[in-house]
Amino acid sequence: MNAKAPVFHTLGCRLNAYETEAMREMSAAAGVQGAVIVNTCAVTGEAVRKARQEIRKLRRDNPNAKLIVTGCAAQTEPETFRAMDEVDLVLGNTEKMNPATWQSLPADFIGETEKVRVNDIMSVRETAEHLIDGFGTRSRAYVQVQNGCDHRCTFCIIPFGRGNSRSVPAGVVVDQIKRLVDRGYNEVVLTGVDMTSWGADLPNEPKLGDLVMRILKLVPDLPRLRISSIDSIEVDPNLMQAIATEPRLMPHLHLSLQHGDDLILKRMKRRHLRDDAIAFCEEARRLRPDITFGADIIAGFPTETDPHFENSLRLVDDCDLTWLHVFPYSPRRGTPAARMPQVDGPTIKARAKHLREAGDAAVIRHLSKQRGRVHEVLLENPRMGRTKHFAEVTFDEDQDVGAVVTADITGHDTRRLLGVVAKSPRQMQSHG
């Protein structure tokens, strides 16, 4: 690789991964060289701390590069990064997706410029529509269908990093997926900040289920379609129909649940109650008996008592959750939750640990049930891939990255399934 080509480091969500690839193409087209670009996350205070830590490390490793910081943390805390001597340029989330931004940077030397280019994200009304040809990883491709969020959960800073909800038109999404399938990708993941709000700002206000059905109809050569995190209370009938009838829609959903106690959910300003989450999981499982669920759950939200926490813990069993993403609560300046009575740090840490242990036990239960079964596995690296249900499978022999292989499951190691390739029905085409 050209030593002067831009180097990208992505932190945070799948939407960031998609946007990194768009920046990679825009910066290459503009001839940007000698730069290190950090695409940051702001979902928690810890995420911002890790971003600062990564920036200092990258400066040590690349003393002569121009270091650019962008992403949600740059959008919400531009002054934090302006104050870092390691940083040469801070770009907001709108600016990073604008080709003109990259075209303004000279090819060999970024030169003297204003250090911070961050505008009001709330003034943005459209989502940048970039058709990208490939990804750094050959296993799966991420496609942005939506950005921003109109809701104001009391703990969340993300709307101030992403702006209000904007949808990518269905035709643009379908064209993007066709391009990626033509390049040989066997799995596409739809990404967004508030996925189930897709379509509310488009003519006739279509729903996410309409988009999913359209993709599966118009891109018949796409083997696997996956949906990233969704808000179960907003799932529409067509999405439920797709879950029930479309085998190419992966039987794995990651749910934005956040808590299992009704009072805490109200204080979070969530739109669902505990019973709503349980009812959704029961209905989805009735329609697709093999479906698995992941979930985001916050431990130690302000005012959370032991009984409140126990309700979250019981949600793992009540919803039959498998893949937990546990967030120890950390206050984000400017959010209503930061002004509520806080739970002490050691208690938050202990509750997060307890949730993670429950999640680990759920994973083991799921893996144990797979022994002796056959799964189609998408290879992420030569010796590891994922089932349709998102379980990792390891192999003793190298396989083709990006291929979908049929594997006999022989056991597990408490974290991953162990597999032996039976046959290879689909081999990934070259990415050129």
CSV table of C-alpha atoms in Angstrom, one decimal:
chain,number,residue,atom,x,y,z
A,1,MET,CA,0.0,0.0,0.0
A,2,ASN,CA,1.2,3.5,-0.7
A,3,ALA,CA,2.8,4.7,2.5
A,4,LYS,CA,1.2,8.2,2.1
A,5,ALA,CA,-2.3,6.9,1.6
A,6,PRO,CA,-4.7,8.0,4.3
A,7,VAL,CA,-4.9,5.7,7.3
A,8,PHE,CA,-8.4,5.3,8.9
A,9,HIS,CA,-9.3,4.2,12.4
A,10,THR,CA,-12.9,3.6,13.2
A,11,LEU,CA,-14.4,3.6,16.6
A,12,GLY,CA,-18.0,2.8,17.5
A,13,CYS,CA,-21.0,1.7,15.5
A,14,ARG,CA,-21.6,0.0,12.1
A,15,LEU,CA,-22.8,3.3,10.7
A,16,ASN,CA,-19.3,4.7,11.4
A,17,ALA,CA,-17.8,1.7,9.5
A,18,TYR,CA,-19.9,2.6,6.5
A,19,GLU,CA,-19.0,6.3,6.7
A,20,THR,CA,-15.3,5.4,7.0
A,21,GLU,CA,-15.5,3.6,3.7
A,22,ALA,CA,-17.2,6.6,2.1
A,23,MET,CA,-14.5,8.9,3.5
A,24,ARG,CA,-11.8,6.5,2.2
A,25,GLU,CA,-13.2,6.8,-1.4
A,26,MET,CA,-13.7,10.6,-1.2
A,27,SER,CA,-10.2,11.2,0.2
A,28,ALA,CA,-8.7,9.0,-2.5
A,29,ALA,CA,-10.6,10.8,-5.2
A,30,ALA,CA,-9.3,14.1,-3.9
A,31,GLY,CA,-5.7,12.9,-3.7
A,32,VAL,CA,-5.4,13.3,0.1
A,33,GLN,CA,-2.1,11.9,1.4
A,34,GLY,CA,-0.1,11.8,4.6
A,35,ALA,CA,-3.2,11.8,6.8
A,36,VAL,CA,-4.5,9.7,9.7
A,37,ILE,CA,-8.3,10.0,10.2
A,38,VAL,CA,-10.0,8.9,13.4
A,39,ASN,CA,-13.8,8.4,13.2
A,40,THR,CA,-14.9,8.7,16.8
A,41,CYS,CA,-17.9,7.6,18.9
A,42,ALA,CA,-19.7,9.5,21.6
A,43,VAL,CA,-22.2,7.0,22.9
A,44,THR,CA,-20.6,7.1,26.4
A,45,GLY,CA,-18.0,9.2,28.3
A,46,GLU,CA,-15.8,6.1,28.1
A,47,ALA,CA,-16.0,6.2,24.3
A,48,VAL,CA,-14.7,9.7,24.3
A,49,ARG,CA,-11.9,8.8,26.6
A,50,LYS,CA,-10.9,5.9,24.4
A,51,ALA,CA,-10.9,8.3,21.4
A,52,ARG,CA,-8.5,10.7,23.1
A,53,GLN,CA,-6.3,7.7,24.0
A,54,GLU,CA,-6.3,6.4,20.5
A,55,ILE,CA,-5.4,9.8,19.1
A,56,ARG,CA,-2.4,10.1,21.4
A,57,LYS,CA,-1.2,6.7,20.3
A,58,LEU,CA,-1.7,7.4,16.6
A,59,ARG,CA,0.3,10.6,17.0
A,60,ARG,CA,3.2,8.7,18.6
A,61,ASP,CA,3.0,6.1,15.8
A,62,ASN,CA,2.7,8.7,13.0
A,63,PRO,CA,4.6,11.8,14.1
A,64,ASN,CA,4.7,13.4,10.6
A,65,ALA,CA,1.1,12.7,9.6
A,66,LYS,CA,-1.7,15.2,9.6
A,67,LEU,CA,-4.2,13.9,12.2
A,68,ILE,CA,-7.9,14.5,11.5
A,69,VAL,CA,-10.6,13.8,14.1
A,70,THR,CA,-14.2,13.4,13.0
A,71,GLY,CA,-17.3,11.4,14.0
A,72,CYS,CA,-19.8,11.9,16.9
A,73,ALA,CA,-17.3,12.9,19.6
A,74,ALA,CA,-15.9,15.5,17.3
A,75,GLN,CA,-19.4,16.8,16.6
A,76,THR,CA,-20.5,17.0,20.2
A,77,GLU,CA,-17.2,18.0,21.8
A,78,PRO,CA,-15.2,19.9,19.1
A,79,GLU,CA,-13.4,22.0,21.8
A,80,THR,CA,-12.1,18.8,23.5
A,81,PHE,CA,-10.2,17.9,20.3
A,82,ARG,CA,-9.2,21.4,19.4
A,83,ALA,CA,-7.4,21.6,22.7
A,84,MET,CA,-5.3,18.4,21.8
A,85,ASP,CA,-1.9,19.3,20.5
A,86,GLU,CA,-1.9,16.0,18.6
A,87,VAL,CA,-4.9,17.0,16.4
A,88,ASP,CA,-4.5,19.1,13.2
A,89,LEU,CA,-8.1,19.2,12.1
A,90,VAL,CA,-11.6,18.5,13.6
A,91,LEU,CA,-14.4,17.7,11.2
A,92,GLY,CA,-18.1,17.4,12.0
A,93,ASN,CA,-20.3,14.6,10.9
A,94,THR,CA,-21.8,16.6,8.0
A,95,GLU,CA,-18.4,17.9,6.9
A,96,LYS,CA,-16.8,14.4,6.8
A,97,MET,CA,-19.5,13.2,4.3
A,98,ASN,CA,-19.1,16.2,2.0
A,99,PRO,CA,-16.7,15.5,-1.0
A,100,ALA,CA,-15.9,19.3,-1.1
A,101,THR,CA,-14.3,18.9,2.4
A,102,TRP,CA,-11.8,16.4,1.1
A,103,GLN,CA,-11.2,18.2,-2.2
A,104,SER,CA,-10.2,21.3,-0.3
A,105,LEU,CA,-7.3,19.4,1.3
A,106,PRO,CA,-4.0,19.5,-0.8
A,107,ALA,CA,-2.7,16.2,-2.0
A,108,ASP,CA,0.6,16.1,-0.1
A,109,PHE,CA,0.1,18.6,2.7
A,110,ILE,CA,-3.1,19.6,4.4
A,111,GLY,CA,-1.6,23.0,5.1
A,112,GLU,CA,-2.8,25.8,7.3
A,113,THR,CA,-6.6,25.9,7.8
A,114,GLU,CA,-9.1,26.5,10.5
A,115,LYS,CA,-8.6,23.7,13.0
A,116,VAL,CA,-12.4,23.1,13.6
A,117,ARG,CA,-15.0,22.6,10.9
A,118,VAL,CA,-18.1,21.7,12.7
A,119,ASN,CA,-21.5,23.1,11.8
A,120,ASP,CA,-24.9,22.8,13.4
A,121,ILE,CA,-26.0,19.2,12.8
A,122,MET,CA,-29.6,20.1,13.6
A,123,SER,CA,-29.8,22.2,10.5
A,124,VAL,CA,-29.1,19.2,8.2
A,125,ARG,CA,-32.3,17.9,6.4
A,126,GLU,CA,-30.8,15.3,4.1
A,127,THR,CA,-28.6,12.2,4.4
A,128,ALA,CA,-25.6,12.1,2.2
A,129,GLU,CA,-26.1,9.5,-0.5
A,130,HIS,CA,-22.8,7.8,-1.3
A,131,LEU,CA,-22.6,4.7,-3.4
A,132,ILE,CA,-19.5,2.9,-2.3
A,133,ASP,CA,-17.9,-0.1,-4.1
A,134,GLY,CA,-16.3,-2.0,-1.3
A,135,PHE,CA,-15.1,-2.3,2.3
A,136,GLY,CA,-11.9,-2.9,4.1
A,137,THR,CA,-13.2,-6.3,5.2
A,138,ARG,CA,-14.3,-8.7,2.4
A,139,SER,CA,-16.8,-10.5,4.6
A,140,ARG,CA,-19.9,-8.2,4.8
A,141,ALA,CA,-20.9,-4.8,3.6
A,142,TYR,CA,-22.7,-2.1,5.6
A,143,VAL,CA,-25.3,0.1,3.9
A,144,GLN,CA,-26.5,3.3,5.5
A,145,VAL,CA,-30.3,3.7,5.2
A,146,GLN,CA,-30.9,6.3,7.8
A,147,ASN,CA,-29.1,8.8,10.0
A,148,GLY,CA,-30.0,10.9,13.1
A,149,CYS,CA,-32.8,10.5,15.7
A,150,ASP,CA,-35.9,12.5,16.5
A,151,HIS,CA,-36.3,11.0,20.0
A,152,ARG,CA,-34.6,12.4,23.1
A,153,CYS,CA,-33.8,9.6,25.5
A,154,THR,CA,-32.6,11.3,28.7
A,155,PHE,CA,-29.3,9.5,28.7
A,156,CYS,CA,-28.4,9.9,25.1
A,157,ILE,CA,-26.1,12.4,23.4
A,158,ILE,CA,-26.3,10.9,19.9
A,159,PRO,CA,-29.0,13.1,18.5
A,160,PHE,CA,-26.6,16.0,19.1
A,161,GLY,CA,-23.9,14.2,17.2
A,162,ARG,CA,-26.1,12.9,14.3
A,163,GLY,CA,-29.0,15.5,14.1
A,164,ASN,CA,-32.6,14.7,13.4
A,165,SER,CA,-33.8,11.6,11.5
A,166,ARG,CA,-33.2,11.5,7.8
A,167,SER,CA,-33.8,8.6,5.5
A,168,VAL,CA,-31.9,7.4,2.4
A,169,PRO,CA,-34.4,6.9,-0.4
A,170,ALA,CA,-35.2,3.2,-1.2
A,171,GLY,CA,-33.9,3.5,-4.8
A,172,VAL,CA,-30.5,4.7,-3.6
A,173,VAL,CA,-30.3,1.8,-1.0
A,174,VAL,CA,-31.2,-0.8,-3.6
A,175,ASP,CA,-28.7,0.6,-6.1
A,176,GLN,CA,-26.0,0.5,-3.4
A,177,ILE,CA,-26.7,-3.1,-2.5
A,178,LYS,CA,-26.7,-4.1,-6.2
A,179,ARG,CA,-23.3,-2.6,-6.6
A,180,LEU,CA,-22.0,-4.5,-3.6
A,181,VAL,CA,-23.5,-7.8,-4.7
A,182,ASP,CA,-21.9,-7.3,-8.1
A,183,ARG,CA,-18.6,-7.0,-6.3
A,184,GLY,CA,-19.1,-10.3,-4.6
A,185,TYR,CA,-20.4,-9.5,-1.1
A,186,ASN,CA,-22.6,-12.3,0.3
A,187,GLU,CA,-24.0,-10.3,3.2
A,188,VAL,CA,-25.3,-6.8,3.6
A,189,VAL,CA,-26.1,-5.1,6.9
A,190,LEU,CA,-28.6,-2.2,6.9
A,191,THR,CA,-27.4,0.5,9.3
A,192,GLY,CA,-28.7,3.6,10.9
A,193,VAL,CA,-29.0,5.5,14.1
A,194,ASP,CA,-32.8,4.9,14.6
A,195,MET,CA,-33.5,2.3,12.0
A,196,THR,CA,-37.2,1.9,12.6
A,197,SER,CA,-37.8,5.6,11.9
A,198,TRP,CA,-36.7,5.0,8.3
A,199,GLY,CA,-39.2,6.5,5.8
A,200,ALA,CA,-41.0,8.9,8.0
A,201,ASP,CA,-39.5,11.9,6.1
A,202,LEU,CA,-40.0,10.3,2.6
A,203,PRO,CA,-43.0,10.6,0.3
A,204,ASN,CA,-45.9,8.4,1.5
A,205,GLU,CA,-44.0,7.6,4.6
A,206,PRO,CA,-42.9,4.0,3.9
A,207,LYS,CA,-41.7,1.8,6.8
A,208,LEU,CA,-38.5,-0.2,7.3
A,209,GLY,CA,-40.4,-3.4,6.5
A,210,ASP,CA,-41.3,-2.0,3.1
A,211,LEU,CA,-37.6,-1.3,2.4
A,212,VAL,CA,-36.6,-4.8,3.5
A,213,MET,CA,-39.2,-6.4,1.2
A,214,ARG,CA,-38.2,-4.2,-1.7
A,215,ILE,CA,-34.5,-5.1,-1.3
A,216,LEU,CA,-35.2,-8.8,-1.2
A,217,LYS,CA,-37.4,-8.6,-4.3
A,218,LEU,CA,-35.2,-6.3,-6.4
A,219,VAL,CA,-31.8,-7.9,-5.4
A,220,PRO,CA,-32.5,-11.6,-5.8
A,221,ASP,CA,-28.8,-12.5,-5.9
A,222,LEU,CA,-28.2,-11.1,-2.4
A,223,PRO,CA,-27.7,-14.3,-0.2
A,224,ARG,CA,-28.0,-12.6,3.2
A,225,LEU,CA,-29.6,-9.4,4.5
A,226,ARG,CA,-29.1,-8.4,8.1
A,227,ILE,CA,-30.6,-5.6,10.1
A,228,SER,CA,-28.6,-3.7,12.8
A,229,SER,CA,-30.1,-2.4,16.0
A,230,ILE,CA,-33.8,-1.7,16.0
A,231,ASP,CA,-36.4,-0.3,18.4
A,232,SER,CA,-38.9,-3.1,18.8
A,233,ILE,CA,-41.8,-0.9,19.7
A,234,GLU,CA,-41.7,0.7,16.2
A,235,VAL,CA,-41.5,-2.5,14.1
A,236,ASP,CA,-44.1,-2.5,11.4
A,237,PRO,CA,-46.2,-5.4,10.0
A,238,ASN,CA,-44.2,-5.8,6.8
A,239,LEU,CA,-41.0,-6.3,8.8
A,240,MET,CA,-42.8,-8.9,10.9
A,241,GLN,CA,-43.9,-10.6,7.6
A,242,ALA,CA,-40.3,-10.5,6.3
A,243,ILE,CA,-39.1,-12.2,9.6
A,244,ALA,CA,-41.8,-14.9,9.1
A,245,THR,CA,-41.4,-15.5,5.4
A,246,GLU,CA,-38.0,-14.4,4.1
A,247,PRO,CA,-35.2,-16.9,4.7
A,248,ARG,CA,-32.6,-14.5,3.3
A,249,LEU,CA,-33.4,-12.1,6.1
A,250,MET,CA,-31.1,-13.3,8.9
A,251,PRO,CA,-32.8,-14.7,12.0
A,252,HIS,CA,-31.0,-12.4,14.4
A,253,LEU,CA,-32.2,-9.0,15.7
A,254,HIS,CA,-30.4,-6.6,18.0
A,255,LEU,CA,-32.9,-4.8,20.1
A,256,SER,CA,-32.5,-1.3,21.7
A,257,LEU,CA,-34.1,-2.3,25.1
A,258,GLN,CA,-31.9,-0.4,27.5
A,259,HIS,CA,-33.7,-1.6,30.7
A,260,GLY,CA,-36.2,-4.1,32.1
A,261,ASP,CA,-38.0,-1.9,34.7
A,262,ASP,CA,-41.0,0.3,33.7
A,263,LEU,CA,-40.1,3.2,36.0
A,264,ILE,CA,-36.6,3.4,34.8
A,265,LEU,CA,-37.8,3.1,31.2
A,266,LYS,CA,-40.0,6.1,31.8
A,267,ARG,CA,-37.2,8.0,33.3
A,268,MET,CA,-35.1,7.1,30.3
A,269,LYS,CA,-38.0,8.5,28.2
A,270,ARG,CA,-38.1,5.2,26.2
A,271,ARG,CA,-41.2,4.5,24.2
A,272,HIS,CA,-41.8,0.9,25.4
A,273,LEU,CA,-42.5,-0.9,28.6
A,274,ARG,CA,-41.2,-4.2,29.9
A,275,ASP,CA,-44.2,-6.2,28.7
A,276,ASP,CA,-43.9,-4.6,25.2
A,277,ALA,CA,-40.3,-6.0,24.9
A,278,ILE,CA,-41.4,-9.5,26.0
A,279,ALA,CA,-44.4,-9.5,23.7
A,280,PHE,CA,-42.3,-8.6,20.7
A,281,CYS,CA,-39.8,-11.3,21.3
A,282,GLU,CA,-42.5,-13.9,21.8
A,283,GLU,CA,-44.2,-12.9,18.6
A,284,ALA,CA,-41.0,-12.8,16.6
A,285,ARG,CA,-40.1,-16.2,17.9
A,286,ARG,CA,-43.6,-17.6,17.0
A,287,LEU,CA,-43.0,-16.3,13.4
A,288,ARG,CA,-39.4,-17.5,13.2
A,289,PRO,CA,-38.8,-20.2,15.9
A,290,ASP,CA,-35.0,-20.2,15.4
A,291,ILE,CA,-34.5,-16.4,15.8
A,292,THR,CA,-32.0,-15.0,18.3
A,293,PHE,CA,-31.9,-11.7,19.9
A,294,GLY,CA,-29.2,-9.3,21.0
A,295,ALA,CA,-29.9,-6.3,23.2
A,296,ASP,CA,-28.4,-3.1,24.6
A,297,ILE,CA,-28.9,-2.8,28.3
A,298,ILE,CA,-27.7,0.0,30.6
A,299,ALA,CA,-26.5,-0.9,34.1
A,300,GLY,CA,-26.7,1.7,36.9
A,301,PHE,CA,-29.0,4.3,35.3
A,302,PRO,CA,-29.7,7.2,37.8
A,303,THR,CA,-32.1,6.2,40.5
A,304,GLU,CA,-31.8,2.5,39.7
A,305,THR,CA,-32.4,0.4,42.8
A,306,ASP,CA,-31.6,-3.2,43.4
A,307,PRO,CA,-35.2,-4.3,42.5
A,308,HIS,CA,-35.1,-2.1,39.3
A,309,PHE,CA,-31.8,-3.8,38.3
A,310,GLU,CA,-33.3,-7.3,39.0
A,311,ASN,CA,-36.0,-6.5,36.5
A,312,SER,CA,-33.3,-5.9,33.9
A,313,LEU,CA,-31.5,-9.0,34.8
A,314,ARG,CA,-34.7,-11.1,34.5
A,315,LEU,CA,-35.3,-9.6,31.1
A,316,VAL,CA,-32.4,-11.8,29.8
A,317,ASP,CA,-34.5,-14.9,30.5
A,318,ASP,CA,-38.0,-13.4,29.9
A,319,CYS,CA,-37.0,-12.3,26.4
A,320,ASP,CA,-34.6,-15.2,25.9
A,321,LEU,CA,-31.8,-12.8,24.9
A,322,THR,CA,-28.5,-14.3,23.7
A,323,TRP,CA,-26.1,-11.5,22.8
A,324,LEU,CA,-25.9,-8.7,25.4
A,325,HIS,CA,-24.2,-5.4,24.9
A,326,VAL,CA,-23.9,-4.0,28.4
A,327,PHE,CA,-23.3,-0.3,29.0
A,328,PRO,CA,-22.3,0.8,32.5
A,329,TYR,CA,-24.1,4.1,32.8
A,330,SER,CA,-21.9,7.2,32.5
A,331,PRO,CA,-23.3,10.7,32.6
A,332,ARG,CA,-23.1,12.7,29.4
A,333,ARG,CA,-22.9,16.4,30.0
A,334,GLY,CA,-26.0,18.2,28.7
A,335,THR,CA,-28.4,15.3,29.0
A,336,PRO,CA,-31.3,15.2,31.5
A,337,ALA,CA,-30.1,12.0,33.1
A,338,ALA,CA,-26.8,13.7,34.1
A,339,ARG,CA,-28.9,15.9,36.4
A,340,MET,CA,-30.7,13.0,38.1
A,341,PRO,CA,-29.5,11.3,41.4
A,342,GLN,CA,-26.6,9.1,40.4
A,343,VAL,CA,-25.8,5.5,41.3
A,344,ASP,CA,-22.3,5.1,42.8
A,345,GLY,CA,-19.5,3.9,40.6
A,346,PRO,CA,-18.8,0.5,42.4
A,347,THR,CA,-22.5,-0.4,42.3
A,348,ILE,CA,-22.7,0.4,38.6
A,349,LYS,CA,-19.6,-1.7,38.0
A,350,ALA,CA,-20.9,-4.6,40.0
A,351,ARG,CA,-24.3,-4.6,38.2
A,352,ALA,CA,-22.7,-4.4,34.8
A,353,LYS,CA,-20.5,-7.4,35.7
A,354,HIS,CA,-23.6,-9.3,36.8
A,355,LEU,CA,-25.4,-8.5,33.5
A,356,ARG,CA,-22.3,-9.6,31.5
A,357,GLU,CA,-22.2,-12.9,33.4
A,358,ALA,CA,-25.9,-13.5,32.6
A,359,GLY,CA,-25.1,-12.7,29.0
A,360,ASP,CA,-22.1,-15.1,29.0
A,361,ALA,CA,-24.4,-17.8,30.4
A,362,ALA,CA,-27.0,-17.1,27.7
A,363,VAL,CA,-24.3,-17.5,25.0
A,364,ILE,CA,-23.2,-20.8,26.4
A,365,ARG,CA,-26.8,-22.1,26.4
A,366,HIS,CA,-27.2,-21.1,22.8
A,367,LEU,CA,-23.9,-22.6,21.7
A,368,SER,CA,-24.6,-25.8,23.6
A,369,LYS,CA,-27.8,-26.3,21.6
A,370,GLN,CA,-25.9,-26.1,18.3
A,371,ARG,CA,-23.7,-29.2,18.6
A,372,GLY,CA,-24.6,-31.7,15.9
A,373,ARG,CA,-26.4,-29.1,13.8
A,374,VAL,CA,-25.4,-27.8,10.4
A,375,HIS,CA,-25.0,-24.0,9.8
A,376,GLU,CA,-24.2,-21.8,6.8
A,377,VAL,CA,-21.3,-19.7,7.9
A,378,LEU,CA,-20.0,-16.4,6.4
A,379,LEU,CA,-16.2,-16.3,6.7
A,380,GLU,CA,-14.9,-13.1,8.3
A,381,ASN,CA,-11.3,-14.4,8.4
A,382,PRO,CA,-9.7,-17.6,7.1
A,383,ARG,CA,-10.6,-19.5,10.3
A,384,MET,CA,-13.6,-17.7,11.7
A,385,GLY,CA,-17.1,-16.9,10.5
A,386,ARG,CA,-20.6,-16.3,11.7
A,387,THR,CA,-23.8,-18.3,11.5
A,388,LYS,CA,-27.1,-16.7,10.4
A,389,HIS,CA,-27.8,-16.3,14.1
A,390,PHE,CA,-24.6,-14.3,14.6
A,391,ALA,CA,-22.7,-17.0,16.5
A,392,GLU,CA,-19.0,-17.2,15.7
A,393,VAL,CA,-17.6,-20.4,14.3
A,394,THR,CA,-13.9,-21.4,14.3
A,395,PHE,CA,-12.3,-23.8,11.9
A,396,ASP,CA,-9.0,-25.7,12.0
A,397,GLU,CA,-8.3,-25.1,8.3
A,398,ASP,CA,-8.2,-21.9,6.3
A,399,GLN,CA,-11.3,-21.0,4.3
A,400,ASP,CA,-11.9,-18.3,1.7
A,401,VAL,CA,-12.8,-15.0,3.4
A,402,GLY,CA,-16.2,-13.8,2.3
A,403,ALA,CA,-17.4,-17.3,1.3
A,404,VAL,CA,-20.5,-18.9,2.7
A,405,VAL,CA,-19.7,-22.4,3.7
A,406,THR,CA,-21.8,-25.2,5.2
A,407,ALA,CA,-20.4,-26.4,8.5
A,408,ASP,CA,-21.0,-29.3,10.8
A,409,ILE,CA,-20.9,-28.0,14.4
A,410,THR,CA,-18.9,-30.3,16.6
A,411,GLY,CA,-19.0,-28.3,19.9
A,412,HIS,CA,-18.0,-25.0,21.4
A,413,ASP,CA,-15.3,-23.4,23.6
A,414,THR,CA,-17.9,-21.3,25.7
A,415,ARG,CA,-17.4,-18.3,23.3
A,416,ARG,CA,-17.5,-19.7,19.8
A,417,LEU,CA,-18.8,-22.8,18.0
A,418,LEU,CA,-16.3,-25.3,16.6
A,419,GLY,CA,-17.0,-26.3,13.0
A,420,VAL,CA,-15.9,-28.6,10.2
A,421,VAL,CA,-16.7,-27.6,6.6
A,422,ALA,CA,-19.0,-30.0,5.0
A,423,LYS,CA,-19.2,-28.3,1.6
A,424,SER,CA,-19.0,-24.9,0.0
A,425,PRO,CA,-22.3,-24.0,-1.8
A,426,ARG,CA,-21.2,-20.4,-2.5
A,427,GLN,CA,-17.8,-19.1,-3.1
A,428,MET,CA,-17.2,-15.4,-3.0
A,429,GLN,CA,-16.4,-13.7,-6.3
A,430,SER,CA,-13.3,-11.6,-6.7
A,431,HIS,CA,-13.6,-8.0,-5.5
A,432,GLY,CA,-11.3,-7.0,-8.4
